[in-house]
PDB file of C-alpha atoms and ligand atoms in Angstrom:
ATOM      1  CA  MET A   1      42.453  36.310  11.115  1.00 44.00           C
ATOM      2  CA  ALA A   2      44.751  33.832  13.188  1.00 45.00           C
ATOM      3  CA  ASN A   3      46.281  31.925  10.915  1.00 49.00           C
ATOM      4  CA  THR A   4      46.087  33.484   6.964  1.00 50.00           C
ATOM      5  CA  GLU A   5      46.964  30.252   5.056  1.00 52.00           C
ATOM      6  CA  GLN A   6      44.301  27.922   6.986  1.00 55.00           C
ATOM      7  CA  PHE A   7      41.889  30.293   5.786  1.00 50.00           C
ATOM      8  CA  ALA A   8      42.902  30.813   2.521  1.00 50.00           C
ATOM      9  CA  LYS A   9      43.153  27.250   2.229  1.00 55.00           C
ATOM     10  CA  ALA A  10      39.546  26.921   3.386  1.00 53.00           C
ATOM     11  CA  ILE A  11      38.374  29.284   0.946  1.00 51.00           C
ATOM     12  CA  ALA A  12      40.584  27.052  -2.033  1.00 53.00           C
ATOM     13  CA  ASP A  13      38.912  24.115  -0.467  1.00 56.00           C
ATOM     14  CA  LYS A  14      35.535  25.560  -0.587  1.00 54.00           C
ATOM     15  CA  LEU A  15      35.878  27.105  -4.424  1.00 53.00           C
ATOM     16  CA  LEU A  16      36.878  23.554  -5.331  1.00 52.00           C
ATOM     17  CA  ASP A  17      33.723  22.147  -3.707  1.00 51.00           C
ATOM     18  CA  THR A  18      31.377  23.164  -6.275  1.00 45.00           C
ATOM     19  CA  ALA A  19      29.082  20.735  -7.837  1.00 41.00           C
ATOM     20  CA  PRO A  20      27.564  21.286 -11.505  1.00 41.00           C
ATOM     21  CA  GLU A  21      24.149  22.906 -11.711  1.00 41.00           C
ATOM     22  CA  PRO A  22      21.828  23.339 -14.780  1.00 40.00           C
ATOM     23  CA  SER A  23      19.060  25.132 -13.220  1.00 41.00           C
ATOM     24  CA  CYS A  24      21.565  28.178 -12.591  1.00 42.00           C
ATOM     25  CA  LYS A  25      19.948  31.303 -14.448  1.00 45.00           C
ATOM     26  CA  LEU A  26      20.582  34.854 -15.209  1.00 52.00           C
ATOM     27  CA  ASN A  27      17.923  36.948 -13.749  1.00 56.00           C
ATOM     28  CA  LEU A  28      17.546  39.941 -16.384  1.00 53.00           C
ATOM     29  CA  PRO A  29      15.023  42.591 -15.763  1.00 53.00           C
ATOM     30  CA  ASP A  30      11.036  41.174 -17.154  1.00 54.00           C
ATOM     31  CA  THR A  31      11.477  44.464 -19.669  1.00 56.00           C
ATOM     32  CA  ALA A  32      14.246  46.449 -21.371  1.00 56.00           C
ATOM     33  CA  ASP A  33      13.160  49.789 -19.831  1.00 60.00           C
ATOM     34  CA  GLN A  34      12.710  48.282 -16.039  1.00 70.00           C
ATOM     35  CA  LYS A  35      15.660  49.660 -14.188  1.00 74.00           C
ATOM     36  CA  PRO A  36      18.113  46.735 -13.633  1.00 85.00           C
ATOM     37  CA  ARG A  37      17.816  45.144 -10.036  1.00 93.00           C
ATOM     38  CA  PRO A  38      20.966  45.070  -7.998  1.00 97.00           C
ATOM     39  CA  LEU A  39      23.404  42.586  -8.212  1.00 97.00           C
ATOM     40  CA  ILE A  40      24.128  42.218  -4.961  1.00 98.00           C
ATOM     41  CA  GLU A  41      21.590  43.298  -2.217  1.00 98.00           C
ATOM     42  CA  MET A  42      22.174  43.038   1.167  1.00 98.00           C
ATOM     43  CA  HIS A  43      20.096  44.343   4.023  1.00 98.00           C
ATOM     44  CA  ASP A  44      20.898  44.682   7.894  1.00 98.00           C
ATOM     45  CA  ILE A  45      24.044  41.750   7.658  1.00 98.00           C
ATOM     46  CA  HIS A  46      25.260  40.695  11.198  1.00 98.00           C
ATOM     47  CA  LYS A  47      28.163  38.213  10.972  1.00 98.00           C
ATOM     48  CA  SER A  48      28.944  36.613  14.686  1.00 97.00           C
ATOM     49  CA  TYR A  49      31.709  33.837  15.463  1.00 96.00           C
ATOM     50  CA  TYR A  50      31.616  31.345  18.195  1.00 92.00           C
ATOM     51  CA  ILE A  51      27.782  31.942  18.543  1.00 91.00           C
ATOM     52  CA  GLY A  52      26.724  30.363  21.768  1.00 91.00           C
ATOM     53  CA  LYS A  53      29.595  30.639  23.545  1.00 93.00           C
ATOM     54  CA  PRO A  54      31.343  33.077  26.116  1.00 93.00           C
ATOM     55  CA  ASN A  55      33.726  34.531  23.580  1.00 92.00           C
ATOM     56  CA  GLU A  56      30.414  35.164  20.857  1.00 94.00           C
ATOM     57  CA  LEU A  57      32.320  37.556  18.596  1.00 96.00           C
ATOM     58  CA  GLU A  58      30.021  39.866  16.130  1.00 97.00           C
ATOM     59  CA  ILE A  59      32.172  41.116  13.663  1.00 98.00           C
ATOM     60  CA  LEU A  60      29.673  43.007  10.839  1.00 98.00           C
ATOM     61  CA  HIS A  61      27.053  45.048  12.846  1.00 98.00           C
ATOM     62  CA  GLY A  62      24.554  45.672  10.234  1.00 98.00           C
ATOM     63  CA  ILE A  63      25.635  46.373   6.716  1.00 98.00           C
ATOM     64  CA  SER A  64      23.166  47.041   4.015  1.00 98.00           C
ATOM     65  CA  LEU A  65      24.461  47.690   0.419  1.00 97.00           C
ATOM     66  CA  GLU A  66      23.346  47.366  -3.261  1.00 98.00           C
ATOM     67  CA  VAL A  67      25.776  47.009  -6.140  1.00 98.00           C
ATOM     68  CA  TYR A  68      24.128  47.111  -9.557  1.00 98.00           C
ATOM     69  CA  PRO A  69      25.463  45.468 -12.765  1.00 97.00           C
ATOM     70  CA  GLY A  70      28.159  47.031 -13.986  1.00 97.00           C
ATOM     71  CA  GLU A  71      29.316  48.643 -11.063  1.00 98.00           C
ATOM     72  CA  PHE A  72      33.058  49.045 -10.295  1.00 98.00           C
ATOM     73  CA  VAL A  73      32.709  49.593  -6.077  1.00 98.00           C
ATOM     74  CA  ALA A  74      35.739  49.726  -3.811  1.00 98.00           C
ATOM     75  CA  ILE A  75      36.231  49.006   0.180  1.00 98.00           C
ATOM     76  CA  VAL A  76      38.476  50.216   1.969  1.00 98.00           C
ATOM     77  CA  GLY A  77      38.960  50.462   6.084  1.00 97.00           C
ATOM     78  CA  GLU A  78      41.758  49.347   8.540  1.00 96.00           C
ATOM     79  CA  SER A  79      43.254  45.765   8.895  1.00 96.00           C
ATOM     80  CA  GLY A  80      40.768  43.853  11.303  1.00 97.00           C
ATOM     81  CA  SER A  81      37.630  46.169  10.032  1.00 97.00           C
ATOM     82  CA  GLY A  82      35.550  43.127   8.406  1.00 98.00           C
ATOM     83  CA  LYS A  83      36.442  43.345   4.782  1.00 98.00           C
ATOM     84  CA  SER A  84      37.285  40.279   4.310  1.00 98.00           C
ATOM     85  CA  THR A  85      34.382  38.627   6.230  1.00 98.00           C
ATOM     86  CA  LEU A  86      31.874  40.957   4.170  1.00 98.00           C
ATOM     87  CA  MET A  87      33.966  39.948   1.021  1.00 98.00           C
ATOM     88  CA  ASN A  88      33.232  36.429   2.028  1.00 97.00           C
ATOM     89  CA  ILE A  89      29.729  36.636   2.307  1.00 98.00           C
ATOM     90  CA  ILE A  90      29.135  38.518  -0.699  1.00 98.00           C
ATOM     91  CA  GLY A  91      30.877  35.587  -2.163  1.00 97.00           C
ATOM     92  CA  VAL A  92      28.660  33.250  -0.935  1.00 96.00           C
ATOM     93  CA  LEU A  93      31.734  31.501   0.886  1.00 94.00           C
ATOM     94  CA  ASP A  94      30.385  32.289   3.877  1.00 94.00           C
ATOM     95  CA  LYS A  95      26.788  32.953   5.409  1.00 94.00           C
ATOM     96  CA  PRO A  96      25.793  35.587   7.553  1.00 97.00           C
ATOM     97  CA  THR A  97      24.460  35.276  10.883  1.00 97.00           C
ATOM     98  CA  THR A  98      21.530  37.105  10.422  1.00 97.00           C
ATOM     99  CA  GLY A  99      20.551  39.551   7.940  1.00 98.00           C
ATOM    100  CA  GLN A 100      18.984  39.356   3.837  1.00 98.00           C
ATOM    101  CA  TYR A 101      21.302  38.598   1.075  1.00 98.00           C
ATOM    102  CA  THR A 102      20.078  38.109  -2.223  1.00 97.00           C
ATOM    103  CA  LEU A 103      22.594  37.860  -5.341  1.00 96.00           C
ATOM    104  CA  ASP A 104      21.391  38.104  -8.356  1.00 94.00           C
ATOM    105  CA  GLY A 105      17.526  37.584  -7.597  1.00 93.00           C
ATOM    106  CA  VAL A 106      18.400  34.148  -5.632  1.00 94.00           C
ATOM    107  CA  ASP A 107      17.888  34.582  -1.524  1.00 95.00           C
ATOM    108  CA  ILE A 108      20.999  33.271  -0.117  1.00 95.00           C
ATOM    109  CA  HIS A 109      19.466  32.392   2.618  1.00 94.00           C
ATOM    110  CA  ASN A 110      16.613  29.685   1.412  1.00 92.00           C
ATOM    111  CA  ALA A 111      19.332  28.644  -1.769  1.00 93.00           C
ATOM    112  CA  ALA A 112      20.499  24.788  -1.077  1.00 92.00           C
ATOM    113  CA  ASP A 113      24.281  23.972  -0.544  1.00 91.00           C
ATOM    114  CA  ASN A 114      24.501  22.865  -4.140  1.00 92.00           C
ATOM    115  CA  GLU A 115      22.930  25.763  -5.693  1.00 91.00           C
ATOM    116  CA  LEU A 116      24.938  28.405  -3.625  1.00 92.00           C
ATOM    117  CA  ALA A 117      28.328  26.087  -5.189  1.00 92.00           C
ATOM    118  CA  ALA A 118      26.938  26.191  -8.406  1.00 91.00           C
ATOM    119  CA  ILE A 119      26.423  30.384  -7.987  1.00 91.00           C
ATOM    120  CA  ARG A 120      30.457  30.556  -6.861  1.00 92.00           C
ATOM    121  CA  ASN A 121      31.522  28.385  -9.667  1.00 90.00           C
ATOM    122  CA  ARG A 122      29.073  30.147 -12.069  1.00 91.00           C
ATOM    123  CA  LYS A 123      28.607  33.815 -11.257  1.00 95.00           C
ATOM    124  CA  ILE A 124      31.494  34.954  -9.117  1.00 97.00           C
ATOM    125  CA  GLY A 125      35.280  35.178 -10.410  1.00 97.00           C
ATOM    126  CA  PHE A 126      37.569  35.522  -7.013  1.00 97.00           C
ATOM    127  CA  VAL A 127      40.598  36.782  -6.837  1.00 98.00           C
ATOM    128  CA  PHE A 128      42.743  36.804  -3.607  1.00 97.00           C
ATOM    129  CA  GLN A 129      46.011  38.385  -2.396  1.00 96.00           C
ATOM    130  CA  THR A 130      48.063  35.106  -2.087  1.00 96.00           C
ATOM    131  CA  TYR A 131      46.646  33.967  -5.334  1.00 97.00           C
ATOM    132  CA  ASN A 132      45.565  30.740  -4.177  1.00 97.00           C
ATOM    133  CA  LEU A 133      46.600  29.051  -7.147  1.00 98.00           C
ATOM    134  CA  ILE A 134      47.058  24.946  -6.821  1.00 97.00           C
ATOM    135  CA  GLY A 135      51.001  24.078  -6.845  1.00 96.00           C
ATOM    136  CA  ARG A 136      51.999  21.726  -8.975  1.00 94.00           C
ATOM    137  CA  GLN A 137      49.934  22.326 -11.856  1.00 97.00           C
ATOM    138  CA  SER A 138      50.252  24.655 -14.401  1.00 98.00           C
ATOM    139  CA  ALA A 139      49.109  27.633 -15.312  1.00 98.00           C
ATOM    140  CA  LEU A 140      46.830  26.242 -17.746  1.00 98.00           C
ATOM    141  CA  LYS A 141      45.449  23.462 -15.595  1.00 98.00           C
ATOM    142  CA  ASN A 142      44.835  26.116 -13.208  1.00 98.00           C
ATOM    143  CA  VAL A 143      42.751  28.240 -15.343  1.00 98.00           C
ATOM    144  CA  GLU A 144      40.952  25.088 -16.445  1.00 97.00           C
ATOM    145  CA  LEU A 145      40.012  24.268 -13.272  1.00 96.00           C
ATOM    146  CA  PRO A 146      37.217  26.232 -12.596  1.00 95.00           C
ATOM    147  CA  MET A 147      35.572  25.284 -16.185  1.00 96.00           C
ATOM    148  CA  LEU A 148      35.884  21.424 -15.282  1.00 94.00           C
ATOM    149  CA  TYR A 149      33.687  21.942 -12.146  1.00 90.00           C
ATOM    150  CA  ALA A 150      31.027  23.619 -14.552  1.00 92.00           C
ATOM    151  CA  GLY A 151      31.234  20.768 -16.911  1.00 93.00           C
ATOM    152  CA  VAL A 152      32.960  22.173 -19.670  1.00 96.00           C
ATOM    153  CA  PRO A 153      34.005  19.423 -21.947  1.00 97.00           C
ATOM    154  CA  ALA A 154      37.747  19.114 -22.554  1.00 97.00           C
ATOM    155  CA  GLY A 155      38.560  20.678 -25.461  1.00 97.00           C
ATOM    156  CA  GLU A 156      36.228  23.638 -25.183  1.00 97.00           C
ATOM    157  CA  ARG A 157      38.434  24.345 -21.520  1.00 97.00           C
ATOM    158  CA  ASN A 158      41.825  23.946 -23.077  1.00 98.00           C
ATOM    159  CA  ARG A 159      40.795  26.431 -25.351  1.00 98.00           C
ATOM    160  CA  ARG A 160      39.131  29.254 -23.382  1.00 97.00           C
ATOM    161  CA  ALA A 161      41.580  28.488 -20.758  1.00 98.00           C
ATOM    162  CA  LYS A 162      44.159  29.680 -23.516  1.00 98.00           C
ATOM    163  CA  ASP A 163      42.238  32.508 -24.592  1.00 97.00           C
ATOM    164  CA  TRP A 164      42.067  34.078 -20.889  1.00 97.00           C
ATOM    165  CA  LEU A 165      45.714  33.429 -20.303  1.00 98.00           C
ATOM    166  CA  ASN A 166      46.448  35.125 -23.599  1.00 97.00           C
ATOM    167  CA  ARG A 167      44.202  37.939 -22.711  1.00 96.00           C
ATOM    168  CA  VAL A 168      46.154  38.514 -19.235  1.00 96.00           C
ATOM    169  CA  GLY A 169      49.176  38.555 -21.066  1.00 96.00           C
ATOM    170  CA  MET A 170      50.313  35.301 -20.009  1.00 97.00           C
ATOM    171  CA  GLY A 171      50.054  33.132 -23.398  1.00 97.00           C
ATOM    172  CA  ASP A 172      54.177  32.314 -23.057  1.00 97.00           C
ATOM    173  CA  ARG A 173      54.112  30.859 -19.918  1.00 98.00           C
ATOM    174  CA  MET A 174      51.032  28.591 -19.962  1.00 98.00           C
ATOM    175  CA  LYS A 175      53.063  25.456 -18.637  1.00 98.00           C
ATOM    176  CA  HIS A 176      54.646  27.341 -16.194  1.00 98.00           C
ATOM    177  CA  GLN A 177      53.624  26.078 -12.655  1.00 98.00           C
ATOM    178  CA  PRO A 178      52.952  28.919  -9.746  1.00 98.00           C
ATOM    179  CA  ASN A 179      56.455  28.482  -8.114  1.00 97.00           C
ATOM    180  CA  GLU A 180      58.324  29.716 -11.244  1.00 98.00           C
ATOM    181  CA  LEU A 181      55.579  32.423 -11.712  1.00 98.00           C
ATOM    182  CA  SER A 182      56.487  36.062 -10.162  1.00 97.00           C
ATOM    183  CA  GLY A 183      53.714  37.538  -8.208  1.00 97.00           C
ATOM    184  CA  GLY A 184      52.312  39.403 -10.992  1.00 97.00           C
ATOM    185  CA  GLN A 185      52.181  36.481 -13.022  1.00 97.00           C
ATOM    186  CA  LYS A 186      50.535  34.660 -10.566  1.00 98.00           C
ATOM    187  CA  GLN A 187      47.934  37.258 -10.290  1.00 97.00           C
ATOM    188  CA  ARG A 188      47.475  37.656 -13.893  1.00 97.00           C
ATOM    189  CA  VAL A 189      46.754  33.944 -14.065  1.00 98.00           C
ATOM    190  CA  ALA A 190      44.402  33.927 -11.242  1.00 98.00           C
ATOM    191  CA  ILE A 191      42.344  37.012 -12.901  1.00 97.00           C
ATOM    192  CA  ALA A 192      42.176  34.373 -16.138  1.00 97.00           C
ATOM    193  CA  ARG A 193      40.932  31.811 -13.860  1.00 97.00           C
ATOM    194  CA  ALA A 194      38.459  34.069 -12.306  1.00 97.00           C
ATOM    195  CA  MET A 195      37.255  34.910 -15.941  1.00 96.00           C
ATOM    196  CA  VAL A 196      36.812  31.572 -17.776  1.00 96.00           C
ATOM    197  CA  ASN A 197      33.355  30.823 -16.487  1.00 95.00           C
ATOM    198  CA  GLU A 198      32.585  34.780 -17.868  1.00 92.00           C
ATOM    199  CA  PRO A 199      30.777  35.393 -14.268  1.00 96.00           C
ATOM    200  CA  ALA A 200      28.802  38.408 -14.075  1.00 94.00           C
ATOM    201  CA  LEU A 201      31.081  39.457 -10.502  1.00 97.00           C
ATOM    202  CA  ILE A 202      34.327  39.340  -9.707  1.00 98.00           C
ATOM    203  CA  LEU A 203      35.612  39.515  -5.936  1.00 98.00           C
ATOM    204  CA  ALA A 204      39.007  40.669  -5.591  1.00 98.00           C
ATOM    205  CA  ASP A 205      40.230  40.945  -1.747  1.00 98.00           C
ATOM    206  CA  GLU A 206      43.888  42.877  -1.821  1.00 98.00           C
ATOM    207  CA  PRO A 207      44.546  41.609  -5.259  1.00 98.00           C
ATOM    208  CA  THR A 208      47.577  43.932  -5.212  1.00 97.00           C
ATOM    209  CA  GLY A 209      48.148  43.594  -1.611  1.00 96.00           C
ATOM    210  CA  ALA A 210      51.743  41.617  -2.149  1.00 95.00           C
ATOM    211  CA  LEU A 211      52.780  43.177  -5.399  1.00 96.00           C
ATOM    212  CA  ASP A 212      55.171  46.559  -5.993  1.00 95.00           C
ATOM    213  CA  SER A 213      53.359  49.726  -7.121  1.00 94.00           C
ATOM    214  CA  GLN A 214      54.398  48.997 -10.940  1.00 95.00           C
ATOM    215  CA  THR A 215      52.916  45.669 -10.551  1.00 95.00           C
ATOM    216  CA  SER A 216      49.931  46.873  -9.152  1.00 96.00           C
ATOM    217  CA  ARG A 217      49.352  48.942 -11.910  1.00 96.00           C
ATOM    218  CA  ILE A 218      49.429  46.232 -14.411  1.00 95.00           C
ATOM    219  CA  VAL A 219      47.248  44.007 -12.056  1.00 95.00           C
ATOM    220  CA  MET A 220      44.633  47.535 -11.836  1.00 97.00           C
ATOM    221  CA  ASP A 221      44.601  47.913 -15.725  1.00 96.00           C
ATOM    222  CA  LEU A 222      43.585  44.694 -16.053  1.00 96.00           C
ATOM    223  CA  PHE A 223      40.016  45.346 -13.731  1.00 97.00           C
ATOM    224  CA  HIS A 224      39.581  48.611 -15.587  1.00 97.00           C
ATOM    225  CA  GLU A 225      39.641  45.819 -18.785  1.00 95.00           C
ATOM    226  CA  MET A 226      37.085  43.389 -17.064  1.00 96.00           C
ATOM    227  CA  HIS A 227      35.112  46.275 -16.159  1.00 97.00           C
ATOM    228  CA  GLU A 228      35.482  48.751 -19.645  1.00 96.00           C
ATOM    229  CA  LYS A 229      35.595  45.823 -22.146  1.00 95.00           C
ATOM    230  CA  TYR A 230      33.798  42.990 -20.449  1.00 95.00           C
ATOM    231  CA  HIS A 231      31.358  44.984 -18.386  1.00 96.00           C
ATOM    232  CA  LYS A 232      31.715  42.940 -15.051  1.00 97.00           C
ATOM    233  CA  THR A 233      30.649  44.492 -11.945  1.00 98.00           C
ATOM    234  CA  ILE A 234      33.906  44.342  -9.095  1.00 98.00           C
ATOM    235  CA  VAL A 235      34.054  44.870  -6.144  1.00 98.00           C
ATOM    236  CA  LEU A 236      37.461  45.212  -4.887  1.00 98.00           C
ATOM    237  CA  ILE A 237      39.219  45.515  -1.332  1.00 98.00           C
ATOM    238  CA  THR A 238      42.218  47.803  -1.101  1.00 96.00           C
ATOM    239  CA  HIS A 239      44.508  49.342   1.386  1.00 92.00           C
ATOM    240  CA  ASN A 240      45.842  51.475  -1.708  1.00 93.00           C
ATOM    241  CA  PRO A 241      43.866  55.057  -1.835  1.00 93.00           C
ATOM    242  CA  GLN A 242      44.927  55.667  -5.362  1.00 94.00           C
ATOM    243  CA  LEU A 243      43.238  52.529  -6.689  1.00 96.00           C
ATOM    244  CA  ALA A 244      40.187  53.138  -4.738  1.00 97.00           C
ATOM    245  CA  GLU A 245      39.467  56.282  -6.067  1.00 97.00           C
ATOM    246  CA  GLU A 246      39.720  55.063  -9.675  1.00 97.00           C
ATOM    247  CA  CYS A 247      36.771  52.708  -8.501  1.00 98.00           C
ATOM    248  CA  GLN A 248      33.542  54.409  -9.589  1.00 98.00           C
ATOM    249  CA  ARG A 249      32.266  53.870  -5.773  1.00 98.00           C
ATOM    250  CA  VAL A 250      34.577  53.961  -2.347  1.00 98.00           C
ATOM    251  CA  LEU A 251      32.882  52.531   0.624  1.00 98.00           C
ATOM    252  CA  THR A 252      34.857  53.054   3.738  1.00 98.00           C
ATOM    253  CA  LEU A 253      34.376  49.883   6.536  1.00 98.00           C
ATOM    254  CA  ARG A 254      34.945  50.541  10.051  1.00 98.00           C
ATOM    255  CA  ASP A 255      34.527  48.153  12.927  1.00 98.00           C
ATOM    256  CA  GLY A 256      32.401  46.132  10.602  1.00 98.00           C
ATOM    257  CA  LEU A 257      29.757  48.958   9.751  1.00 98.00           C
ATOM    258  CA  ILE A 258      29.982  50.886   6.399  1.00 98.00           C
ATOM    259  CA  VAL A 259      30.607  54.421   8.014  1.00 98.00           C
ATOM    260  CA  GLY A 260      31.304  55.848   4.325  1.00 97.00           C
ATOM    261  CA  GLU A 261      30.495  56.478   0.874  1.00 97.00           C
ATOM    262  CA  ARG A 262      31.671  58.377  -1.423  1.00 97.00           C
ATOM    263  CA  LYS A 263      32.310  58.581  -5.510  1.00 97.00           C
ATOM    264  CA  GLY A 264      35.418  57.842  -7.299  1.00 97.00           C
ATOM    265  CA  SER A 265      36.503  58.667 -11.182  1.00 94.00           C
ATOM    266  CA  GLY A 266      35.807  54.974 -12.168  1.00 92.00           C
ATOM    267  CA  LYS A 267      39.078  55.398 -14.219  1.00 91.00           C
ATOM    268  CA  ARG A 268      42.469  54.724 -14.163  1.00 90.00           C
ATOM    269  CA  ALA A 269      44.613  57.749 -13.192  1.00 87.00           C
ATOM    270  CA  ALA A 270      46.182  59.878 -15.791  1.00 76.00           C
ATOM    271  CA  LEU A 271      50.155  59.471 -15.899  1.00 63.00           C
TER     272      LEU A 271
HETATM  273  N1  LIG B 301      36.504  32.589  10.826  1.00 51.48           N
HETATM  274  C1  LIG B 301      36.738  33.717  11.921  1.00 51.48           C
HETATM  275  N2  LIG B 301      36.797  33.085  13.116  1.00 51.48           N
HETATM  276  C2  LIG B 301      36.939  34.435  14.204  1.00 51.48           C
HETATM  277  N3  LIG B 301      37.188  35.411  14.129  1.00 51.48           N
HETATM  278  C3  LIG B 301      37.070  35.694  12.577  1.00 51.48           C
HETATM  279  C4  LIG B 301      37.281  35.365  11.605  1.00 51.48           C
HETATM  280  N4  LIG B 301      37.566  35.746  10.528  1.00 51.48           N
HETATM  281  C5  LIG B 301      37.833  36.386  10.553  1.00 51.48           C
HETATM  282  N5  LIG B 301      37.502  36.640  12.422  1.00 51.48           N
HETATM  283  C6  LIG B 301      37.508  38.245  12.828  1.00 51.48           C
HETATM  284  O1  LIG B 301      36.927  38.855  12.624  1.00 51.48           O
HETATM  285  C7  LIG B 301      37.623  40.355  12.363  1.00 51.48           C
HETATM  286  C8  LIG B 301      37.572  40.904  10.967  1.00 51.48           C
HETATM  287  O2  LIG B 301      38.298  40.182  10.138  1.00 51.48           O
HETATM  288  P1  LIG B 301      38.690  40.303   8.440  1.00 51.48           P
HETATM  289  O3  LIG B 301      37.491  40.808   8.352  1.00 51.48           O
HETATM  290  O4  LIG B 301      39.693  39.532   8.141  1.00 51.48           O
HETATM  291  O5  LIG B 301      38.791  41.930   8.588  1.00 51.48           O
HETATM  292  P2  LIG B 301      40.039  42.479   7.497  1.00 51.48           P
HETATM  293  O6  LIG B 301      39.955  41.738   6.236  1.00 51.48           O
HETATM  294  O7  LIG B 301      39.492  44.166   7.227  1.00 51.48           O
HETATM  295  O8  LIG B 301      41.452  43.054   7.898  1.00 51.48           O
HETATM  296  C9  LIG B 301      39.209  40.239  12.818  1.00 51.48           C
HETATM  297  O9  LIG B 301      38.952  40.532  14.223  1.00 51.48           O
HETATM  298  C10 LIG B 301      39.354  38.858  12.690  1.00 51.48           C
HETATM  299  O10 LIG B 301      40.100  38.386  13.586  1.00 51.48           O
HETATM  300 MG1  LIG B 302      41.175  41.170   4.343  1.00 51.48          MG
END
């Protein structure tokens, strides 16, 4: 990535580009005893940049992946292996060049742009290494934002934002702006923001990448809480092998391919 900041801003802009869409339904199985369908279903996903140009570059070379509701999955791999590219496709921030992707029963290939925006807004909560909070806006306003785009009335927005800020331990700093918060505090606000629309899926791209180990622990504990208490499906990219081990499944990406898959404990490591 030539300019991470620019890219983060592009993603933030895309996140804001979310029109409310009433037709966004949860795709539950028809009968209770049926095996749930995967929340994420990818088959032979390829992603290329500079398509048709002399410098055309394929980054993902055929990714197939299923993630079931309630799973906590880690993606690990060296820098440049394509983790963020894959995450952006999972989060419908970007489309694959070829391959099939079904998210919660919706075929991404056939979905209209406003449908994709609604999926991002309603079904997915994003957490980034660089927090991507809006500067000169309070923590409270930042957490209210996804609800604004979802058409939630003002009073309800305020109530839910305060509730989530309390749950992540930021109840006493709701009026603070991002530049008045530490990295760990900013990430807690970002997690509250990711949760306010009650999404089925949380996508976190190196959420502890900029944090010291003690603060990383607090943030990882919050992800465990979102998984265990709120039953969120979580896909977490991390460079930290110990944190990856605490997920239920660990996928290793190398040069745009999944080259390994193993079980993790799915639990916070014992002290
Ligand atoms: N928008 C883009 N345009 C061109 N190349 C890109 C773009 N995004 C990522 N890449 C390239 O794709 C490769 C994988 O990047 P990335 O998915 O960010 O890796 P990781 O997150 O594993 O570090 C890198 O070589 C990067 O330069
Ligand atoms: Mg990355």
